[in-house]
mmCIF file of C-alpha atoms in Angstrom:
data_model
loop_
_atom_site.group_PDB
_atom_site.id
_atom_site.type_symbol
_atom_site.label_atom_id
_atom_site.label_comp_id
_atom_site.label_asym_id
_atom_site.label_seq_id
_atom_site.Cartn_x
_atom_site.Cartn_y
_atom_site.Cartn_z
ATOM 1 C CA MET A 1310 0.000 0.000 0.000
ATOM 2 C CA ARG A 1311 1.369 3.385 -0.983
ATOM 3 C CA SER A 1312 1.245 6.365 1.295
ATOM 4 C CA ARG A 1313 -0.048 9.577 -0.205
ATOM 5 C CA THR A 1314 0.702 12.959 1.201
ATOM 6 C CA VAL A 1315 -2.300 15.222 1.188
ATOM 7 C CA GLN A 1316 -1.427 18.870 1.263
ATOM 8 C CA GLN A 1317 -3.742 20.933 3.398
ATOM 9 C CA PRO A 1318 -4.810 24.318 2.050
ATOM 10 C CA ALA A 1319 -3.495 27.367 3.848
ATOM 11 C CA VAL A 1320 -5.913 28.533 6.505
ATOM 12 C CA GLU A 1321 -6.448 32.251 6.848
ATOM 13 C CA ARG A 1322 -6.551 33.624 10.358
ATOM 14 C CA SER A 1323 -10.099 34.471 11.257
ATOM 15 C CA GLU A 1324 -11.215 37.417 13.350
ATOM 16 C CA GLY A 1325 -11.689 34.985 16.226
ATOM 17 C CA ASP A 1326 -8.093 33.863 15.926
ATOM 18 C CA ARG A 1327 -6.833 37.451 16.049
ATOM 19 C CA ARG A 1328 -8.884 38.135 19.149
ATOM 20 C CA ALA A 1329 -7.504 35.022 20.825
ATOM 21 C CA VAL A 1330 -3.926 35.958 19.922
ATOM 22 C CA GLU A 1331 -4.467 39.476 21.281
ATOM 23 C CA LEU A 1332 -5.944 38.060 24.476
ATOM 24 C CA ARG A 1333 -3.024 35.693 24.976
ATOM 25 C CA GLU A 1334 -0.570 38.549 24.365
ATOM 26 C CA ALA A 1335 -2.386 40.768 26.879
ATOM 27 C CA VAL A 1336 -2.408 37.934 29.427
ATOM 28 C CA ALA A 1337 1.327 37.388 28.928
ATOM 29 C CA GLN A 1338 2.013 41.123 29.272
ATOM 30 C CA LEU A 1339 0.142 41.394 32.564
ATOM 31 C CA GLN A 1340 1.724 38.173 33.851
ATOM 32 C CA ARG A 1341 5.179 39.657 33.170
ATOM 33 C CA GLU A 1342 4.253 42.938 34.836
ATOM 34 C CA LEU A 1343 2.848 41.096 37.846
ATOM 35 C CA GLU A 1344 5.988 38.956 38.161
ATOM 36 C CA GLU A 1345 8.166 42.067 38.028
ATOM 37 C CA TYR A 1346 6.090 43.957 40.589
ATOM 38 C CA PRO A 1347 8.159 43.782 43.779
ATOM 39 C CA ALA A 1348 5.563 44.622 46.407
ATOM 40 C CA ASP A 1349 3.571 41.977 48.201
ATOM 41 C CA LEU A 1350 0.025 41.762 46.876
ATOM 42 C CA ARG A 1351 -2.375 39.989 49.188
ATOM 43 C CA ASP A 1352 -4.416 38.516 46.326
ATOM 44 C CA ARG A 1353 -1.600 37.932 43.837
ATOM 45 C CA GLY A 1354 -2.497 34.241 43.652
ATOM 46 C CA VAL A 1355 -6.088 35.085 42.715
ATOM 47 C CA ALA A 1356 -4.862 37.308 39.880
ATOM 48 C CA GLU A 1357 -2.394 34.690 38.658
ATOM 49 C CA GLU A 1358 -5.081 31.995 38.664
ATOM 50 C CA ALA A 1359 -7.519 34.222 36.764
ATOM 51 C CA LEU A 1360 -4.806 35.059 34.217
ATOM 52 C CA GLY A 1361 -4.237 31.333 33.739
ATOM 53 C CA LYS A 1362 -7.953 30.833 33.128
ATOM 54 C CA LEU A 1363 -7.976 33.633 30.560
ATOM 55 C CA ASP A 1364 -5.015 32.103 28.769
ATOM 56 C CA ALA A 1365 -6.736 28.706 28.700
ATOM 57 C CA ALA A 1366 -9.968 30.282 27.455
ATOM 58 C CA ALA A 1367 -8.095 32.060 24.669
ATOM 59 C CA ARG A 1368 -7.033 28.635 23.399
ATOM 60 C CA GLU A 1369 -10.629 27.404 23.197
ATOM 61 C CA ARG A 1370 -12.515 27.484 19.922
ATOM 62 C CA GLU A 1371 -15.402 29.503 21.366
ATOM 63 C CA PRO A 1372 -14.450 31.099 24.685
ATOM 64 C CA SER A 1373 -17.315 31.907 27.030
ATOM 65 C CA VAL A 1374 -17.650 35.688 27.202
ATOM 66 C CA PRO A 1375 -19.128 35.630 30.736
ATOM 67 C CA LYS A 1376 -16.164 33.545 31.924
ATOM 68 C CA LEU A 1377 -13.719 35.949 30.262
ATOM 69 C CA GLN A 1378 -15.457 38.880 31.915
ATOM 70 C CA ARG A 1379 -15.511 37.153 35.323
ATOM 71 C CA SER A 1380 -11.775 36.490 35.146
ATOM 72 C CA LEU A 1381 -11.173 40.095 34.115
ATOM 73 C CA LEU A 1382 -13.271 41.302 37.038
ATOM 74 C CA LEU A 1383 -11.268 39.182 39.486
ATOM 75 C CA ILE A 1384 -8.006 40.521 38.094
ATOM 76 C CA ALA A 1385 -9.218 44.120 38.181
ATOM 77 C CA ALA A 1386 -10.372 43.675 41.770
ATOM 78 C CA THR A 1387 -7.007 42.302 42.859
ATOM 79 C CA VAL A 1388 -4.564 44.536 40.972
ATOM 80 C CA GLY A 1389 -6.684 47.431 39.707
ATOM 81 C CA SER A 1390 -5.388 49.850 42.320
ATOM 82 C CA VAL A 1391 -1.736 49.194 41.428
ATOM 83 C CA SER A 1392 -0.697 51.994 39.081
ATOM 84 C CA ALA A 1393 2.338 50.040 37.839
ATOM 85 C CA LEU A 1394 -0.019 47.413 36.401
ATOM 86 C CA THR A 1395 -2.462 49.831 34.781
ATOM 87 C CA ALA A 1396 -1.187 49.493 31.196
ATOM 88 C CA GLY A 1397 -1.326 45.713 31.299
ATOM 89 C CA LEU A 1398 -4.779 45.749 32.856
ATOM 90 C CA HIS A 1399 -6.073 48.149 30.189
ATOM 91 C CA ALA A 1400 -4.653 45.959 27.421
ATOM 92 C CA LEU A 1401 -6.293 42.931 28.992
ATOM 93 C CA ARG A 1402 -9.649 44.674 29.245
ATOM 94 C CA ALA A 1403 -9.479 45.748 25.603
ATOM 95 C CA ALA A 1404 -8.685 42.178 24.551
ATOM 96 C CA VAL A 1405 -11.601 40.744 26.553
ATOM 97 C CA ASP A 1406 -13.940 43.460 25.245
ATOM 98 C CA ARG A 1407 -13.207 42.383 21.648
ATOM 99 C CA PHE A 1408 -14.971 39.100 22.384
ATOM 100 C CA SER A 1409 -18.172 40.832 23.460
ATOM 101 C CA ALA A 1410 -18.165 43.495 20.753
ATOM 102 C CA PRO A 1411 -20.992 43.266 18.189
ATOM 103 C CA GLY A 1412 -19.855 41.124 15.279
ATOM 104 C CA GLY A 1413 -16.954 40.139 17.543
#
């Protein structure tokens, strides 16, 4: 029996894929900023766990928008008052918001 190689057509990135990539990048950015933040944060573990959930959700085919928003809310509640993490938090919010935007 001969083996045939079937060449798969190139797959264009969909809008959903771009949103997921942007979410994963925003998660990674905030994770780096949180790791570099020297002060003790009482709920750092909560933020890290929620970031992990967002990263996992970004890898899903159809992430649940309410779950994305819940994770974002937990992160904002735990690190939202830390000015050094503001840029990363804003990027994360923008990435999550793209999933709930009309035509998303």
